[in-house]
Amino acid sequence: MKKLLILLTTSIIVFSCGTSDSDTSTEAPKKNNYTLVFFDKTQSVDLDKPFVRNKYENALKALLDQHIQKEGDQLDVYYIHENTQKSKAVSLITRTTKEETEGLSQTDKEAAETNYQMSIQKERKMMLQIVTQKMLEKNTGSSNAETNVSASVPAVSAAGEGGKLVFAYYFSDMVESLKNGRDFHKMAPISHDQAEEWAKADIENYKNYSLINSKVFIVLPFEPTSSTKENNPNVTDYWKVFFDGLGVSGVTEI
């Protein structure tokens, strides 16, 4: 599991490098991160399985370390089910402030930085407890019968307004399952070409939204030994084409 955590952290760090503020201007103030976490609250994701729970908990720790860095960084949690768009569970904003160090001695600057890191780490720990609690909550209502992943698009688009950097994490098997739409349980794409064709058609439903400031991470609940029937790579391909068509600058599968 230590190896898994290292891999998760590495994936996030490497993928985030492309959005460094130094790429645009060293003079401009550093933009705040806006992290969205979508937890699948349908029947197909079982957090009682030790592998799934450990993987998800490690991924949460890694994303908080990476994206909660300064005052104003925000993390919102949504639930994926039949009414994903209106399912915000919690919104957290970093409050830890950094002491102004201009004019201080090197020793005092180092002390201020140490105090800041301790404070921000304490806040990350608090956030982790809250988000983990939301992750473990059971959904026993009728909404767990449908999985509406695509309805997350408006939330991700809204988060990116004003030029914020958006990191959207999907803790899900990504099996869209709608009564009046795509249902990958009944009919999943059988090839990459079919996945691409379906995704391009479905993008039309969200053509008024832009995800240009966003990066997407898909945290799948499958063990490495899972069959392609369970972990269908064509489903993942569908989402990569779907998000790419809406302007997402990269999709990483974890």
PDB file of N, CA and C in Angstrom, residues 140-212:
ATOM      1  N   THR A 140     -28.712   4.816   0.995  1.00  0.00           N
ATOM      2  CA  THR A 140     -29.713   3.746   0.979  1.00  0.00           C
ATOM      3  C   THR A 140     -31.003   4.176   0.291  1.00  0.00           C
ATOM      4  N   GLY A 141     -31.003   5.390  -0.256  1.00  0.00           N
ATOM      5  CA  GLY A 141     -32.193   5.888  -0.935  1.00  0.00           C
ATOM      6  C   GLY A 141     -32.304   5.378  -2.357  1.00  0.00           C
ATOM      7  N   SER A 142     -33.384   5.756  -3.003  1.00  0.00           N
ATOM      8  CA  SER A 142     -33.637   5.295  -4.376  1.00  0.00           C
ATOM      9  C   SER A 142     -32.661   5.897  -5.376  1.00  0.00           C
ATOM     10  N   SER A 143     -31.955   6.989  -4.991  1.00  0.00           N
ATOM     11  CA  SER A 143     -31.027   7.639  -5.923  1.00  0.00           C
ATOM     12  C   SER A 143     -29.828   6.767  -6.266  1.00  0.00           C
ATOM     13  N   ASN A 144     -29.608   5.674  -5.501  1.00  0.00           N
ATOM     14  CA  ASN A 144     -28.445   4.832  -5.780  1.00  0.00           C
ATOM     15  C   ASN A 144     -28.664   3.894  -6.964  1.00  0.00           C
ATOM     16  N   ALA A 145     -29.840   3.975  -7.580  1.00  0.00           N
ATOM     17  CA  ALA A 145     -30.145   3.084  -8.697  1.00  0.00           C
ATOM     18  C   ALA A 145     -29.588   3.602 -10.027  1.00  0.00           C
ATOM     19  N   GLU A 146     -29.274   4.894 -10.093  1.00  0.00           N
ATOM     20  CA  GLU A 146     -28.740   5.471 -11.332  1.00  0.00           C
ATOM     21  C   GLU A 146     -27.392   6.125 -11.071  1.00  0.00           C
ATOM     22  N   THR A 147     -26.531   6.087 -12.082  1.00  0.00           N
ATOM     23  CA  THR A 147     -25.201   6.696 -11.992  1.00  0.00           C
ATOM     24  C   THR A 147     -25.082   7.751 -13.076  1.00  0.00           C
ATOM     25  N   ASN A 148     -25.143   9.020 -12.681  1.00  0.00           N
ATOM     26  CA  ASN A 148     -25.109  10.115 -13.643  1.00  0.00           C
ATOM     27  C   ASN A 148     -23.783  10.870 -13.513  1.00  0.00           C
ATOM     28  N   VAL A 149     -22.748  10.313 -14.117  1.00  0.00           N
ATOM     29  CA  VAL A 149     -21.416  10.930 -14.062  1.00  0.00           C
ATOM     30  C   VAL A 149     -21.391  12.214 -14.884  1.00  0.00           C
ATOM     31  N   SER A 150     -21.997  12.197 -16.053  1.00  0.00           N
ATOM     32  CA  SER A 150     -21.931  13.342 -16.959  1.00  0.00           C
ATOM     33  C   SER A 150     -22.568  14.606 -16.374  1.00  0.00           C
ATOM     34  N   ALA A 151     -23.500  14.437 -15.420  1.00  0.00           N
ATOM     35  CA  ALA A 151     -24.147  15.604 -14.802  1.00  0.00           C
ATOM     36  C   ALA A 151     -23.196  16.402 -13.921  1.00  0.00           C
ATOM     37  N   SER A 152     -21.982  15.932 -13.750  1.00  0.00           N
ATOM     38  CA  SER A 152     -20.978  16.676 -12.982  1.00  0.00           C
ATOM     39  C   SER A 152     -20.404  17.844 -13.773  1.00  0.00           C
ATOM     40  N   VAL A 153     -20.611  17.848 -15.081  1.00  0.00           N
ATOM     41  CA  VAL A 153     -20.004  18.861 -15.948  1.00  0.00           C
ATOM     42  C   VAL A 153     -20.339  20.289 -15.512  1.00  0.00           C
ATOM     43  N   PRO A 154     -21.602  20.643 -15.233  1.00  0.00           N
ATOM     44  CA  PRO A 154     -21.887  22.026 -14.813  1.00  0.00           C
ATOM     45  C   PRO A 154     -21.124  22.458 -13.565  1.00  0.00           C
ATOM     46  N   ALA A 155     -20.950  21.542 -12.614  1.00  0.00           N
ATOM     47  CA  ALA A 155     -20.229  21.879 -11.382  1.00  0.00           C
ATOM     48  C   ALA A 155     -18.755  22.155 -11.666  1.00  0.00           C
ATOM     49  N   VAL A 156     -18.155  21.338 -12.514  1.00  0.00           N
ATOM     50  CA  VAL A 156     -16.739  21.533 -12.858  1.00  0.00           C
ATOM     51  C   VAL A 156     -16.567  22.825 -13.643  1.00  0.00           C
ATOM     52  N   SER A 157     -17.484  23.093 -14.546  1.00  0.00           N
ATOM     53  CA  SER A 157     -17.417  24.312 -15.347  1.00  0.00           C
ATOM     54  C   SER A 157     -17.537  25.553 -14.465  1.00  0.00           C
ATOM     55  N   ALA A 158     -18.482  25.535 -13.520  1.00  0.00           N
ATOM     56  CA  ALA A 158     -18.677  26.678 -12.628  1.00  0.00           C
ATOM     57  C   ALA A 158     -17.455  26.918 -11.752  1.00  0.00           C
ATOM     58  N   ALA A 159     -16.801  25.845 -11.329  1.00  0.00           N
ATOM     59  CA  ALA A 159     -15.615  25.976 -10.476  1.00  0.00           C
ATOM     60  C   ALA A 159     -14.482  26.698 -11.194  1.00  0.00           C
ATOM     61  N   GLY A 160     -14.420  26.560 -12.506  1.00  0.00           N
ATOM     62  CA  GLY A 160     -13.333  27.164 -13.274  1.00  0.00           C
ATOM     63  C   GLY A 160     -13.561  28.606 -13.670  1.00  0.00           C
ATOM     64  N   GLU A 161     -14.729  29.152 -13.333  1.00  0.00           N
ATOM     65  CA  GLU A 161     -15.001  30.540 -13.677  1.00  0.00           C
ATOM     66  C   GLU A 161     -14.025  31.470 -12.949  1.00  0.00           C
ATOM     67  N   GLY A 162     -13.561  32.466 -13.646  1.00  0.00           N
ATOM     68  CA  GLY A 162     -12.602  33.392 -13.057  1.00  0.00           C
ATOM     69  C   GLY A 162     -11.173  32.927 -13.195  1.00  0.00           C
ATOM     70  N   GLY A 163     -10.970  31.843 -13.937  1.00  0.00           N
ATOM     71  CA  GLY A 163      -9.617  31.374 -14.205  1.00  0.00           C
ATOM     72  C   GLY A 163      -9.002  30.497 -13.137  1.00  0.00           C
ATOM     73  N   LYS A 164      -9.808  30.021 -12.173  1.00  0.00           N
ATOM     74  CA  LYS A 164      -9.260  29.132 -11.157  1.00  0.00           C
ATOM     75  C   LYS A 164      -8.822  27.814 -11.780  1.00  0.00           C
ATOM     76  N   LEU A 165      -7.807  27.210 -11.178  1.00  0.00           N
ATOM     77  CA  LEU A 165      -7.334  25.906 -11.627  1.00  0.00           C
ATOM     78  C   LEU A 165      -8.195  24.835 -10.979  1.00  0.00           C
ATOM     79  N   VAL A 166      -8.833  24.014 -11.774  1.00  0.00           N
ATOM     80  CA  VAL A 166      -9.783  23.030 -11.269  1.00  0.00           C
ATOM     81  C   VAL A 166      -9.207  21.623 -11.406  1.00  0.00           C
ATOM     82  N   PHE A 167      -9.268  20.877 -10.311  1.00  0.00           N
ATOM     83  CA  PHE A 167      -8.832  19.483 -10.294  1.00  0.00           C
ATOM     84  C   PHE A 167     -10.036  18.646  -9.877  1.00  0.00           C
ATOM     85  N   ALA A 168     -10.576  17.885 -10.820  1.00  0.00           N
ATOM     86  CA  ALA A 168     -11.779  17.095 -10.553  1.00  0.00           C
ATOM     87  C   ALA A 168     -11.410  15.626 -10.404  1.00  0.00           C
ATOM     88  N   TYR A 169     -11.760  15.060  -9.246  1.00  0.00           N
ATOM     89  CA  TYR A 169     -11.447  13.658  -8.943  1.00  0.00           C
ATOM     90  C   TYR A 169     -12.741  12.849  -8.891  1.00  0.00           C
ATOM     91  N   TYR A 170     -12.772  11.790  -9.678  1.00  0.00           N
ATOM     92  CA  TYR A 170     -13.938  10.909  -9.711  1.00  0.00           C
ATOM     93  C   TYR A 170     -13.591   9.586  -9.041  1.00  0.00           C
ATOM     94  N   PHE A 171     -14.148   9.368  -7.864  1.00  0.00           N
ATOM     95  CA  PHE A 171     -13.967   8.110  -7.146  1.00  0.00           C
ATOM     96  C   PHE A 171     -15.135   7.214  -7.551  1.00  0.00           C
ATOM     97  N   SER A 172     -14.972   6.539  -8.672  1.00  0.00           N
ATOM     98  CA  SER A 172     -16.099   5.852  -9.293  1.00  0.00           C
ATOM     99  C   SER A 172     -15.616   4.803 -10.289  1.00  0.00           C
ATOM    100  N   ASP A 173     -16.515   3.857 -10.603  1.00  0.00           N
ATOM    101  CA  ASP A 173     -16.204   2.919 -11.681  1.00  0.00           C
ATOM    102  C   ASP A 173     -16.529   3.528 -13.040  1.00  0.00           C
ATOM    103  N   MET A 174     -17.143   4.727 -13.040  1.00  0.00           N
ATOM    104  CA  MET A 174     -17.456   5.514 -14.236  1.00  0.00           C
ATOM    105  C   MET A 174     -18.445   4.817 -15.167  1.00  0.00           C
ATOM    106  N   VAL A 175     -19.219   3.901 -14.610  1.00  0.00           N
ATOM    107  CA  VAL A 175     -20.222   3.197 -15.409  1.00  0.00           C
ATOM    108  C   VAL A 175     -21.514   4.013 -15.410  1.00  0.00           C
ATOM    109  N   GLU A 176     -21.657   4.863 -16.412  1.00  0.00           N
ATOM    110  CA  GLU A 176     -22.873   5.655 -16.554  1.00  0.00           C
ATOM    111  C   GLU A 176     -24.070   4.719 -16.679  1.00  0.00           C
ATOM    112  N   SER A 177     -25.113   5.013 -15.925  1.00  0.00           N
ATOM    113  CA  SER A 177     -26.282   4.131 -15.934  1.00  0.00           C
ATOM    114  C   SER A 177     -27.544   4.951 -15.708  1.00  0.00           C
ATOM    115  N   LEU A 178     -28.193   5.336 -16.817  1.00  0.00           N
ATOM    116  CA  LEU A 178     -29.369   6.193 -16.757  1.00  0.00           C
ATOM    117  C   LEU A 178     -30.567   5.515 -17.415  1.00  0.00           C
ATOM    118  N   LYS A 179     -31.735   5.768 -16.849  1.00  0.00           N
ATOM    119  CA  LYS A 179     -32.953   5.204 -17.430  1.00  0.00           C
ATOM    120  C   LYS A 179     -33.246   5.808 -18.792  1.00  0.00           C
ATOM    121  N   ASN A 180     -32.943   7.095 -18.917  1.00  0.00           N
ATOM    122  CA  ASN A 180     -33.205   7.790 -20.183  1.00  0.00           C
ATOM    123  C   ASN A 180     -31.917   8.338 -20.780  1.00  0.00           C
ATOM    124  N   GLY A 181     -30.923   7.494 -20.879  1.00  0.00           N
ATOM    125  CA  GLY A 181     -29.636   7.912 -21.432  1.00  0.00           C
ATOM    126  C   GLY A 181     -28.704   6.727 -21.541  1.00  0.00           C
ATOM    127  N   ARG A 182     -27.420   6.982 -21.518  1.00  0.00           N
ATOM    128  CA  ARG A 182     -26.430   5.908 -21.602  1.00  0.00           C
ATOM    129  C   ARG A 182     -26.563   4.985 -20.400  1.00  0.00           C
ATOM    130  N   ASP A 183     -26.509   3.712 -20.661  1.00  0.00           N
ATOM    131  CA  ASP A 183     -26.520   2.722 -19.585  1.00  0.00           C
ATOM    132  C   ASP A 183     -25.461   1.677 -19.911  1.00  0.00           C
ATOM    133  N   PHE A 184     -24.271   1.882 -19.339  1.00  0.00           N
ATOM    134  CA  PHE A 184     -23.162   0.977 -19.627  1.00  0.00           C
ATOM    135  C   PHE A 184     -23.332  -0.387 -18.974  1.00  0.00           C
ATOM    136  N   HIS A 185     -24.272  -0.507 -18.044  1.00  0.00           N
ATOM    137  CA  HIS A 185     -24.561  -1.834 -17.488  1.00  0.00           C
ATOM    138  C   HIS A 185     -25.280  -2.688 -18.531  1.00  0.00           C
ATOM    139  N   LYS A 186     -26.162  -2.055 -19.269  1.00  0.00           N
ATOM    140  CA  LYS A 186     -26.915  -2.793 -20.283  1.00  0.00           C
ATOM    141  C   LYS A 186     -26.169  -2.881 -21.609  1.00  0.00           C
ATOM    142  N   MET A 187     -25.472  -1.795 -21.961  1.00  0.00           N
ATOM    143  CA  MET A 187     -24.753  -1.769 -23.236  1.00  0.00           C
ATOM    144  C   MET A 187     -23.522  -0.877 -23.111  1.00  0.00           C
ATOM    145  N   ALA A 188     -22.375  -1.499 -22.904  1.00  0.00           N
ATOM    146  CA  ALA A 188     -21.108  -0.771 -22.808  1.00  0.00           C
ATOM    147  C   ALA A 188     -20.435  -0.742 -24.179  1.00  0.00           C
ATOM    148  N   PRO A 189     -19.583   0.240 -24.434  1.00  0.00           N
ATOM    149  CA  PRO A 189     -18.872   0.275 -25.723  1.00  0.00           C
ATOM    150  C   PRO A 189     -17.974  -0.949 -25.879  1.00  0.00           C
ATOM    151  N   ILE A 190     -17.971  -1.525 -27.067  1.00  0.00           N
ATOM    152  CA  ILE A 190     -17.214  -2.760 -27.300  1.00  0.00           C
ATOM    153  C   ILE A 190     -15.862  -2.510 -27.949  1.00  0.00           C
ATOM    154  N   SER A 191     -15.568  -1.250 -28.251  1.00  0.00           N
ATOM    155  CA  SER A 191     -14.286  -0.911 -28.863  1.00  0.00           C
ATOM    156  C   SER A 191     -13.974   0.552 -28.587  1.00  0.00           C
ATOM    157  N   HIS A 192     -12.731   0.932 -28.830  1.00  0.00           N
ATOM    158  CA  HIS A 192     -12.349   2.332 -28.661  1.00  0.00           C
ATOM    159  C   HIS A 192     -13.116   3.202 -29.647  1.00  0.00           C
ATOM    160  N   ASP A 193     -13.266   2.733 -30.880  1.00  0.00           N
ATOM    161  CA  ASP A 193     -13.960   3.524 -31.896  1.00  0.00           C
ATOM    162  C   ASP A 193     -15.407   3.795 -31.493  1.00  0.00           C
ATOM    163  N   GLN A 194     -16.068   2.782 -30.941  1.00  0.00           N
ATOM    164  CA  GLN A 194     -17.448   2.975 -30.513  1.00  0.00           C
ATOM    165  C   GLN A 194     -17.522   3.919 -29.309  1.00  0.00           C
ATOM    166  N   ALA A 195     -16.578   3.782 -28.391  1.00  0.00           N
ATOM    167  CA  ALA A 195     -16.523   4.677 -27.238  1.00  0.00           C
ATOM    168  C   ALA A 195     -16.344   6.118 -27.693  1.00  0.00           C
ATOM    169  N   GLU A 196     -15.475   6.331 -28.660  1.00  0.00           N
ATOM    170  CA  GLU A 196     -15.235   7.671 -29.195  1.00  0.00           C
ATOM    171  C   GLU A 196     -16.489   8.223 -29.878  1.00  0.00           C
ATOM    172  N   GLU A 197     -17.157   7.386 -30.641  1.00  0.00           N
ATOM    173  CA  GLU A 197     -18.372   7.815 -31.347  1.00  0.00           C
ATOM    174  C   GLU A 197     -19.465   8.236 -30.353  1.00  0.00           C
ATOM    175  N   TRP A 198     -19.672   7.420 -29.338  1.00  0.00           N
ATOM    176  CA  TRP A 198     -20.701   7.741 -28.339  1.00  0.00           C
ATOM    177  C   TRP A 198     -20.354   9.003 -27.567  1.00  0.00           C
ATOM    178  N   ALA A 199     -19.091   9.131 -27.170  1.00  0.00           N
ATOM    179  CA  ALA A 199     -18.675  10.298 -26.391  1.00  0.00           C
ATOM    180  C   ALA A 199     -18.870  11.591 -27.173  1.00  0.00           C
ATOM    181  N   LYS A 200     -18.500  11.579 -28.432  1.00  0.00           N
ATOM    182  CA  LYS A 200     -18.643  12.784 -29.256  1.00  0.00           C
ATOM    183  C   LYS A 200     -20.110  13.156 -29.436  1.00  0.00           C
ATOM    184  N   ALA A 201     -20.969  12.146 -29.511  1.00  0.00           N
ATOM    185  CA  ALA A 201     -22.403  12.428 -29.618  1.00  0.00           C
ATOM    186  C   ALA A 201     -22.936  13.019 -28.316  1.00  0.00           C
ATOM    187  N   ASP A 202     -22.489  12.493 -27.171  1.00  0.00           N
ATOM    188  CA  ASP A 202     -23.001  12.934 -25.868  1.00  0.00           C
ATOM    189  C   ASP A 202     -22.466  14.303 -25.450  1.00  0.00           C
ATOM    190  N   ILE A 203     -21.341  14.694 -26.013  1.00  0.00           N
ATOM    191  CA  ILE A 203     -20.786  16.017 -25.723  1.00  0.00           C
ATOM    192  C   ILE A 203     -21.762  17.116 -26.116  1.00  0.00           C
ATOM    193  N   GLU A 204     -22.568  16.855 -27.116  1.00  0.00           N
ATOM    194  CA  GLU A 204     -23.532  17.847 -27.597  1.00  0.00           C
ATOM    195  C   GLU A 204     -24.489  18.294 -26.494  1.00  0.00           C
ATOM    196  N   ASN A 205     -24.728  17.421 -25.520  1.00  0.00           N
ATOM    197  CA  ASN A 205     -25.624  17.775 -24.413  1.00  0.00           C
ATOM    198  C   ASN A 205     -25.011  18.812 -23.486  1.00  0.00           C
ATOM    199  N   TYR A 206     -23.684  18.997 -23.578  1.00  0.00           N
ATOM    200  CA  TYR A 206     -22.978  19.907 -22.665  1.00  0.00           C
ATOM    201  C   TYR A 206     -22.117  20.911 -23.426  1.00  0.00           C
ATOM    202  N   LYS A 207     -22.472  21.182 -24.676  1.00  0.00           N
ATOM    203  CA  LYS A 207     -21.631  22.044 -25.515  1.00  0.00           C
ATOM    204  C   LYS A 207     -21.577  23.494 -25.027  1.00  0.00           C
ATOM    205  N   ASN A 208     -22.495  23.876 -24.139  1.00  0.00           N
ATOM    206  CA  ASN A 208     -22.480  25.240 -23.606  1.00  0.00           C
ATOM    207  C   ASN A 208     -21.570  25.395 -22.391  1.00  0.00           C
ATOM    208  N   TYR A 209     -20.923  24.314 -21.981  1.00  0.00           N
ATOM    209  CA  TYR A 209     -20.023  24.347 -20.827  1.00  0.00           C
ATOM    210  C   TYR A 209     -18.573  24.201 -21.289  1.00  0.00           C
ATOM    211  N   SER A 210     -17.685  24.891 -20.586  1.00  0.00           N
ATOM    212  CA  SER A 210     -16.258  24.790 -20.889  1.00  0.00           C
ATOM    213  C   SER A 210     -15.493  24.292 -19.669  1.00  0.00           C
ATOM    214  N   LEU A 211     -14.637  23.309 -19.889  1.00  0.00           N
ATOM    215  CA  LEU A 211     -13.800  22.779 -18.810  1.00  0.00           C
ATOM    216  C   LEU A 211     -12.330  23.056 -19.110  1.00  0.00           C
ATOM    217  N   ILE A 212     -12.069  24.183 -19.751  1.00  0.00           N
ATOM    218  CA  ILE A 212     -10.731  24.472 -20.260  1.00  0.00           C
ATOM    219  C   ILE A 212      -9.685  24.630 -19.157  1.00  0.00           C
TER     220      ILE A 212
END
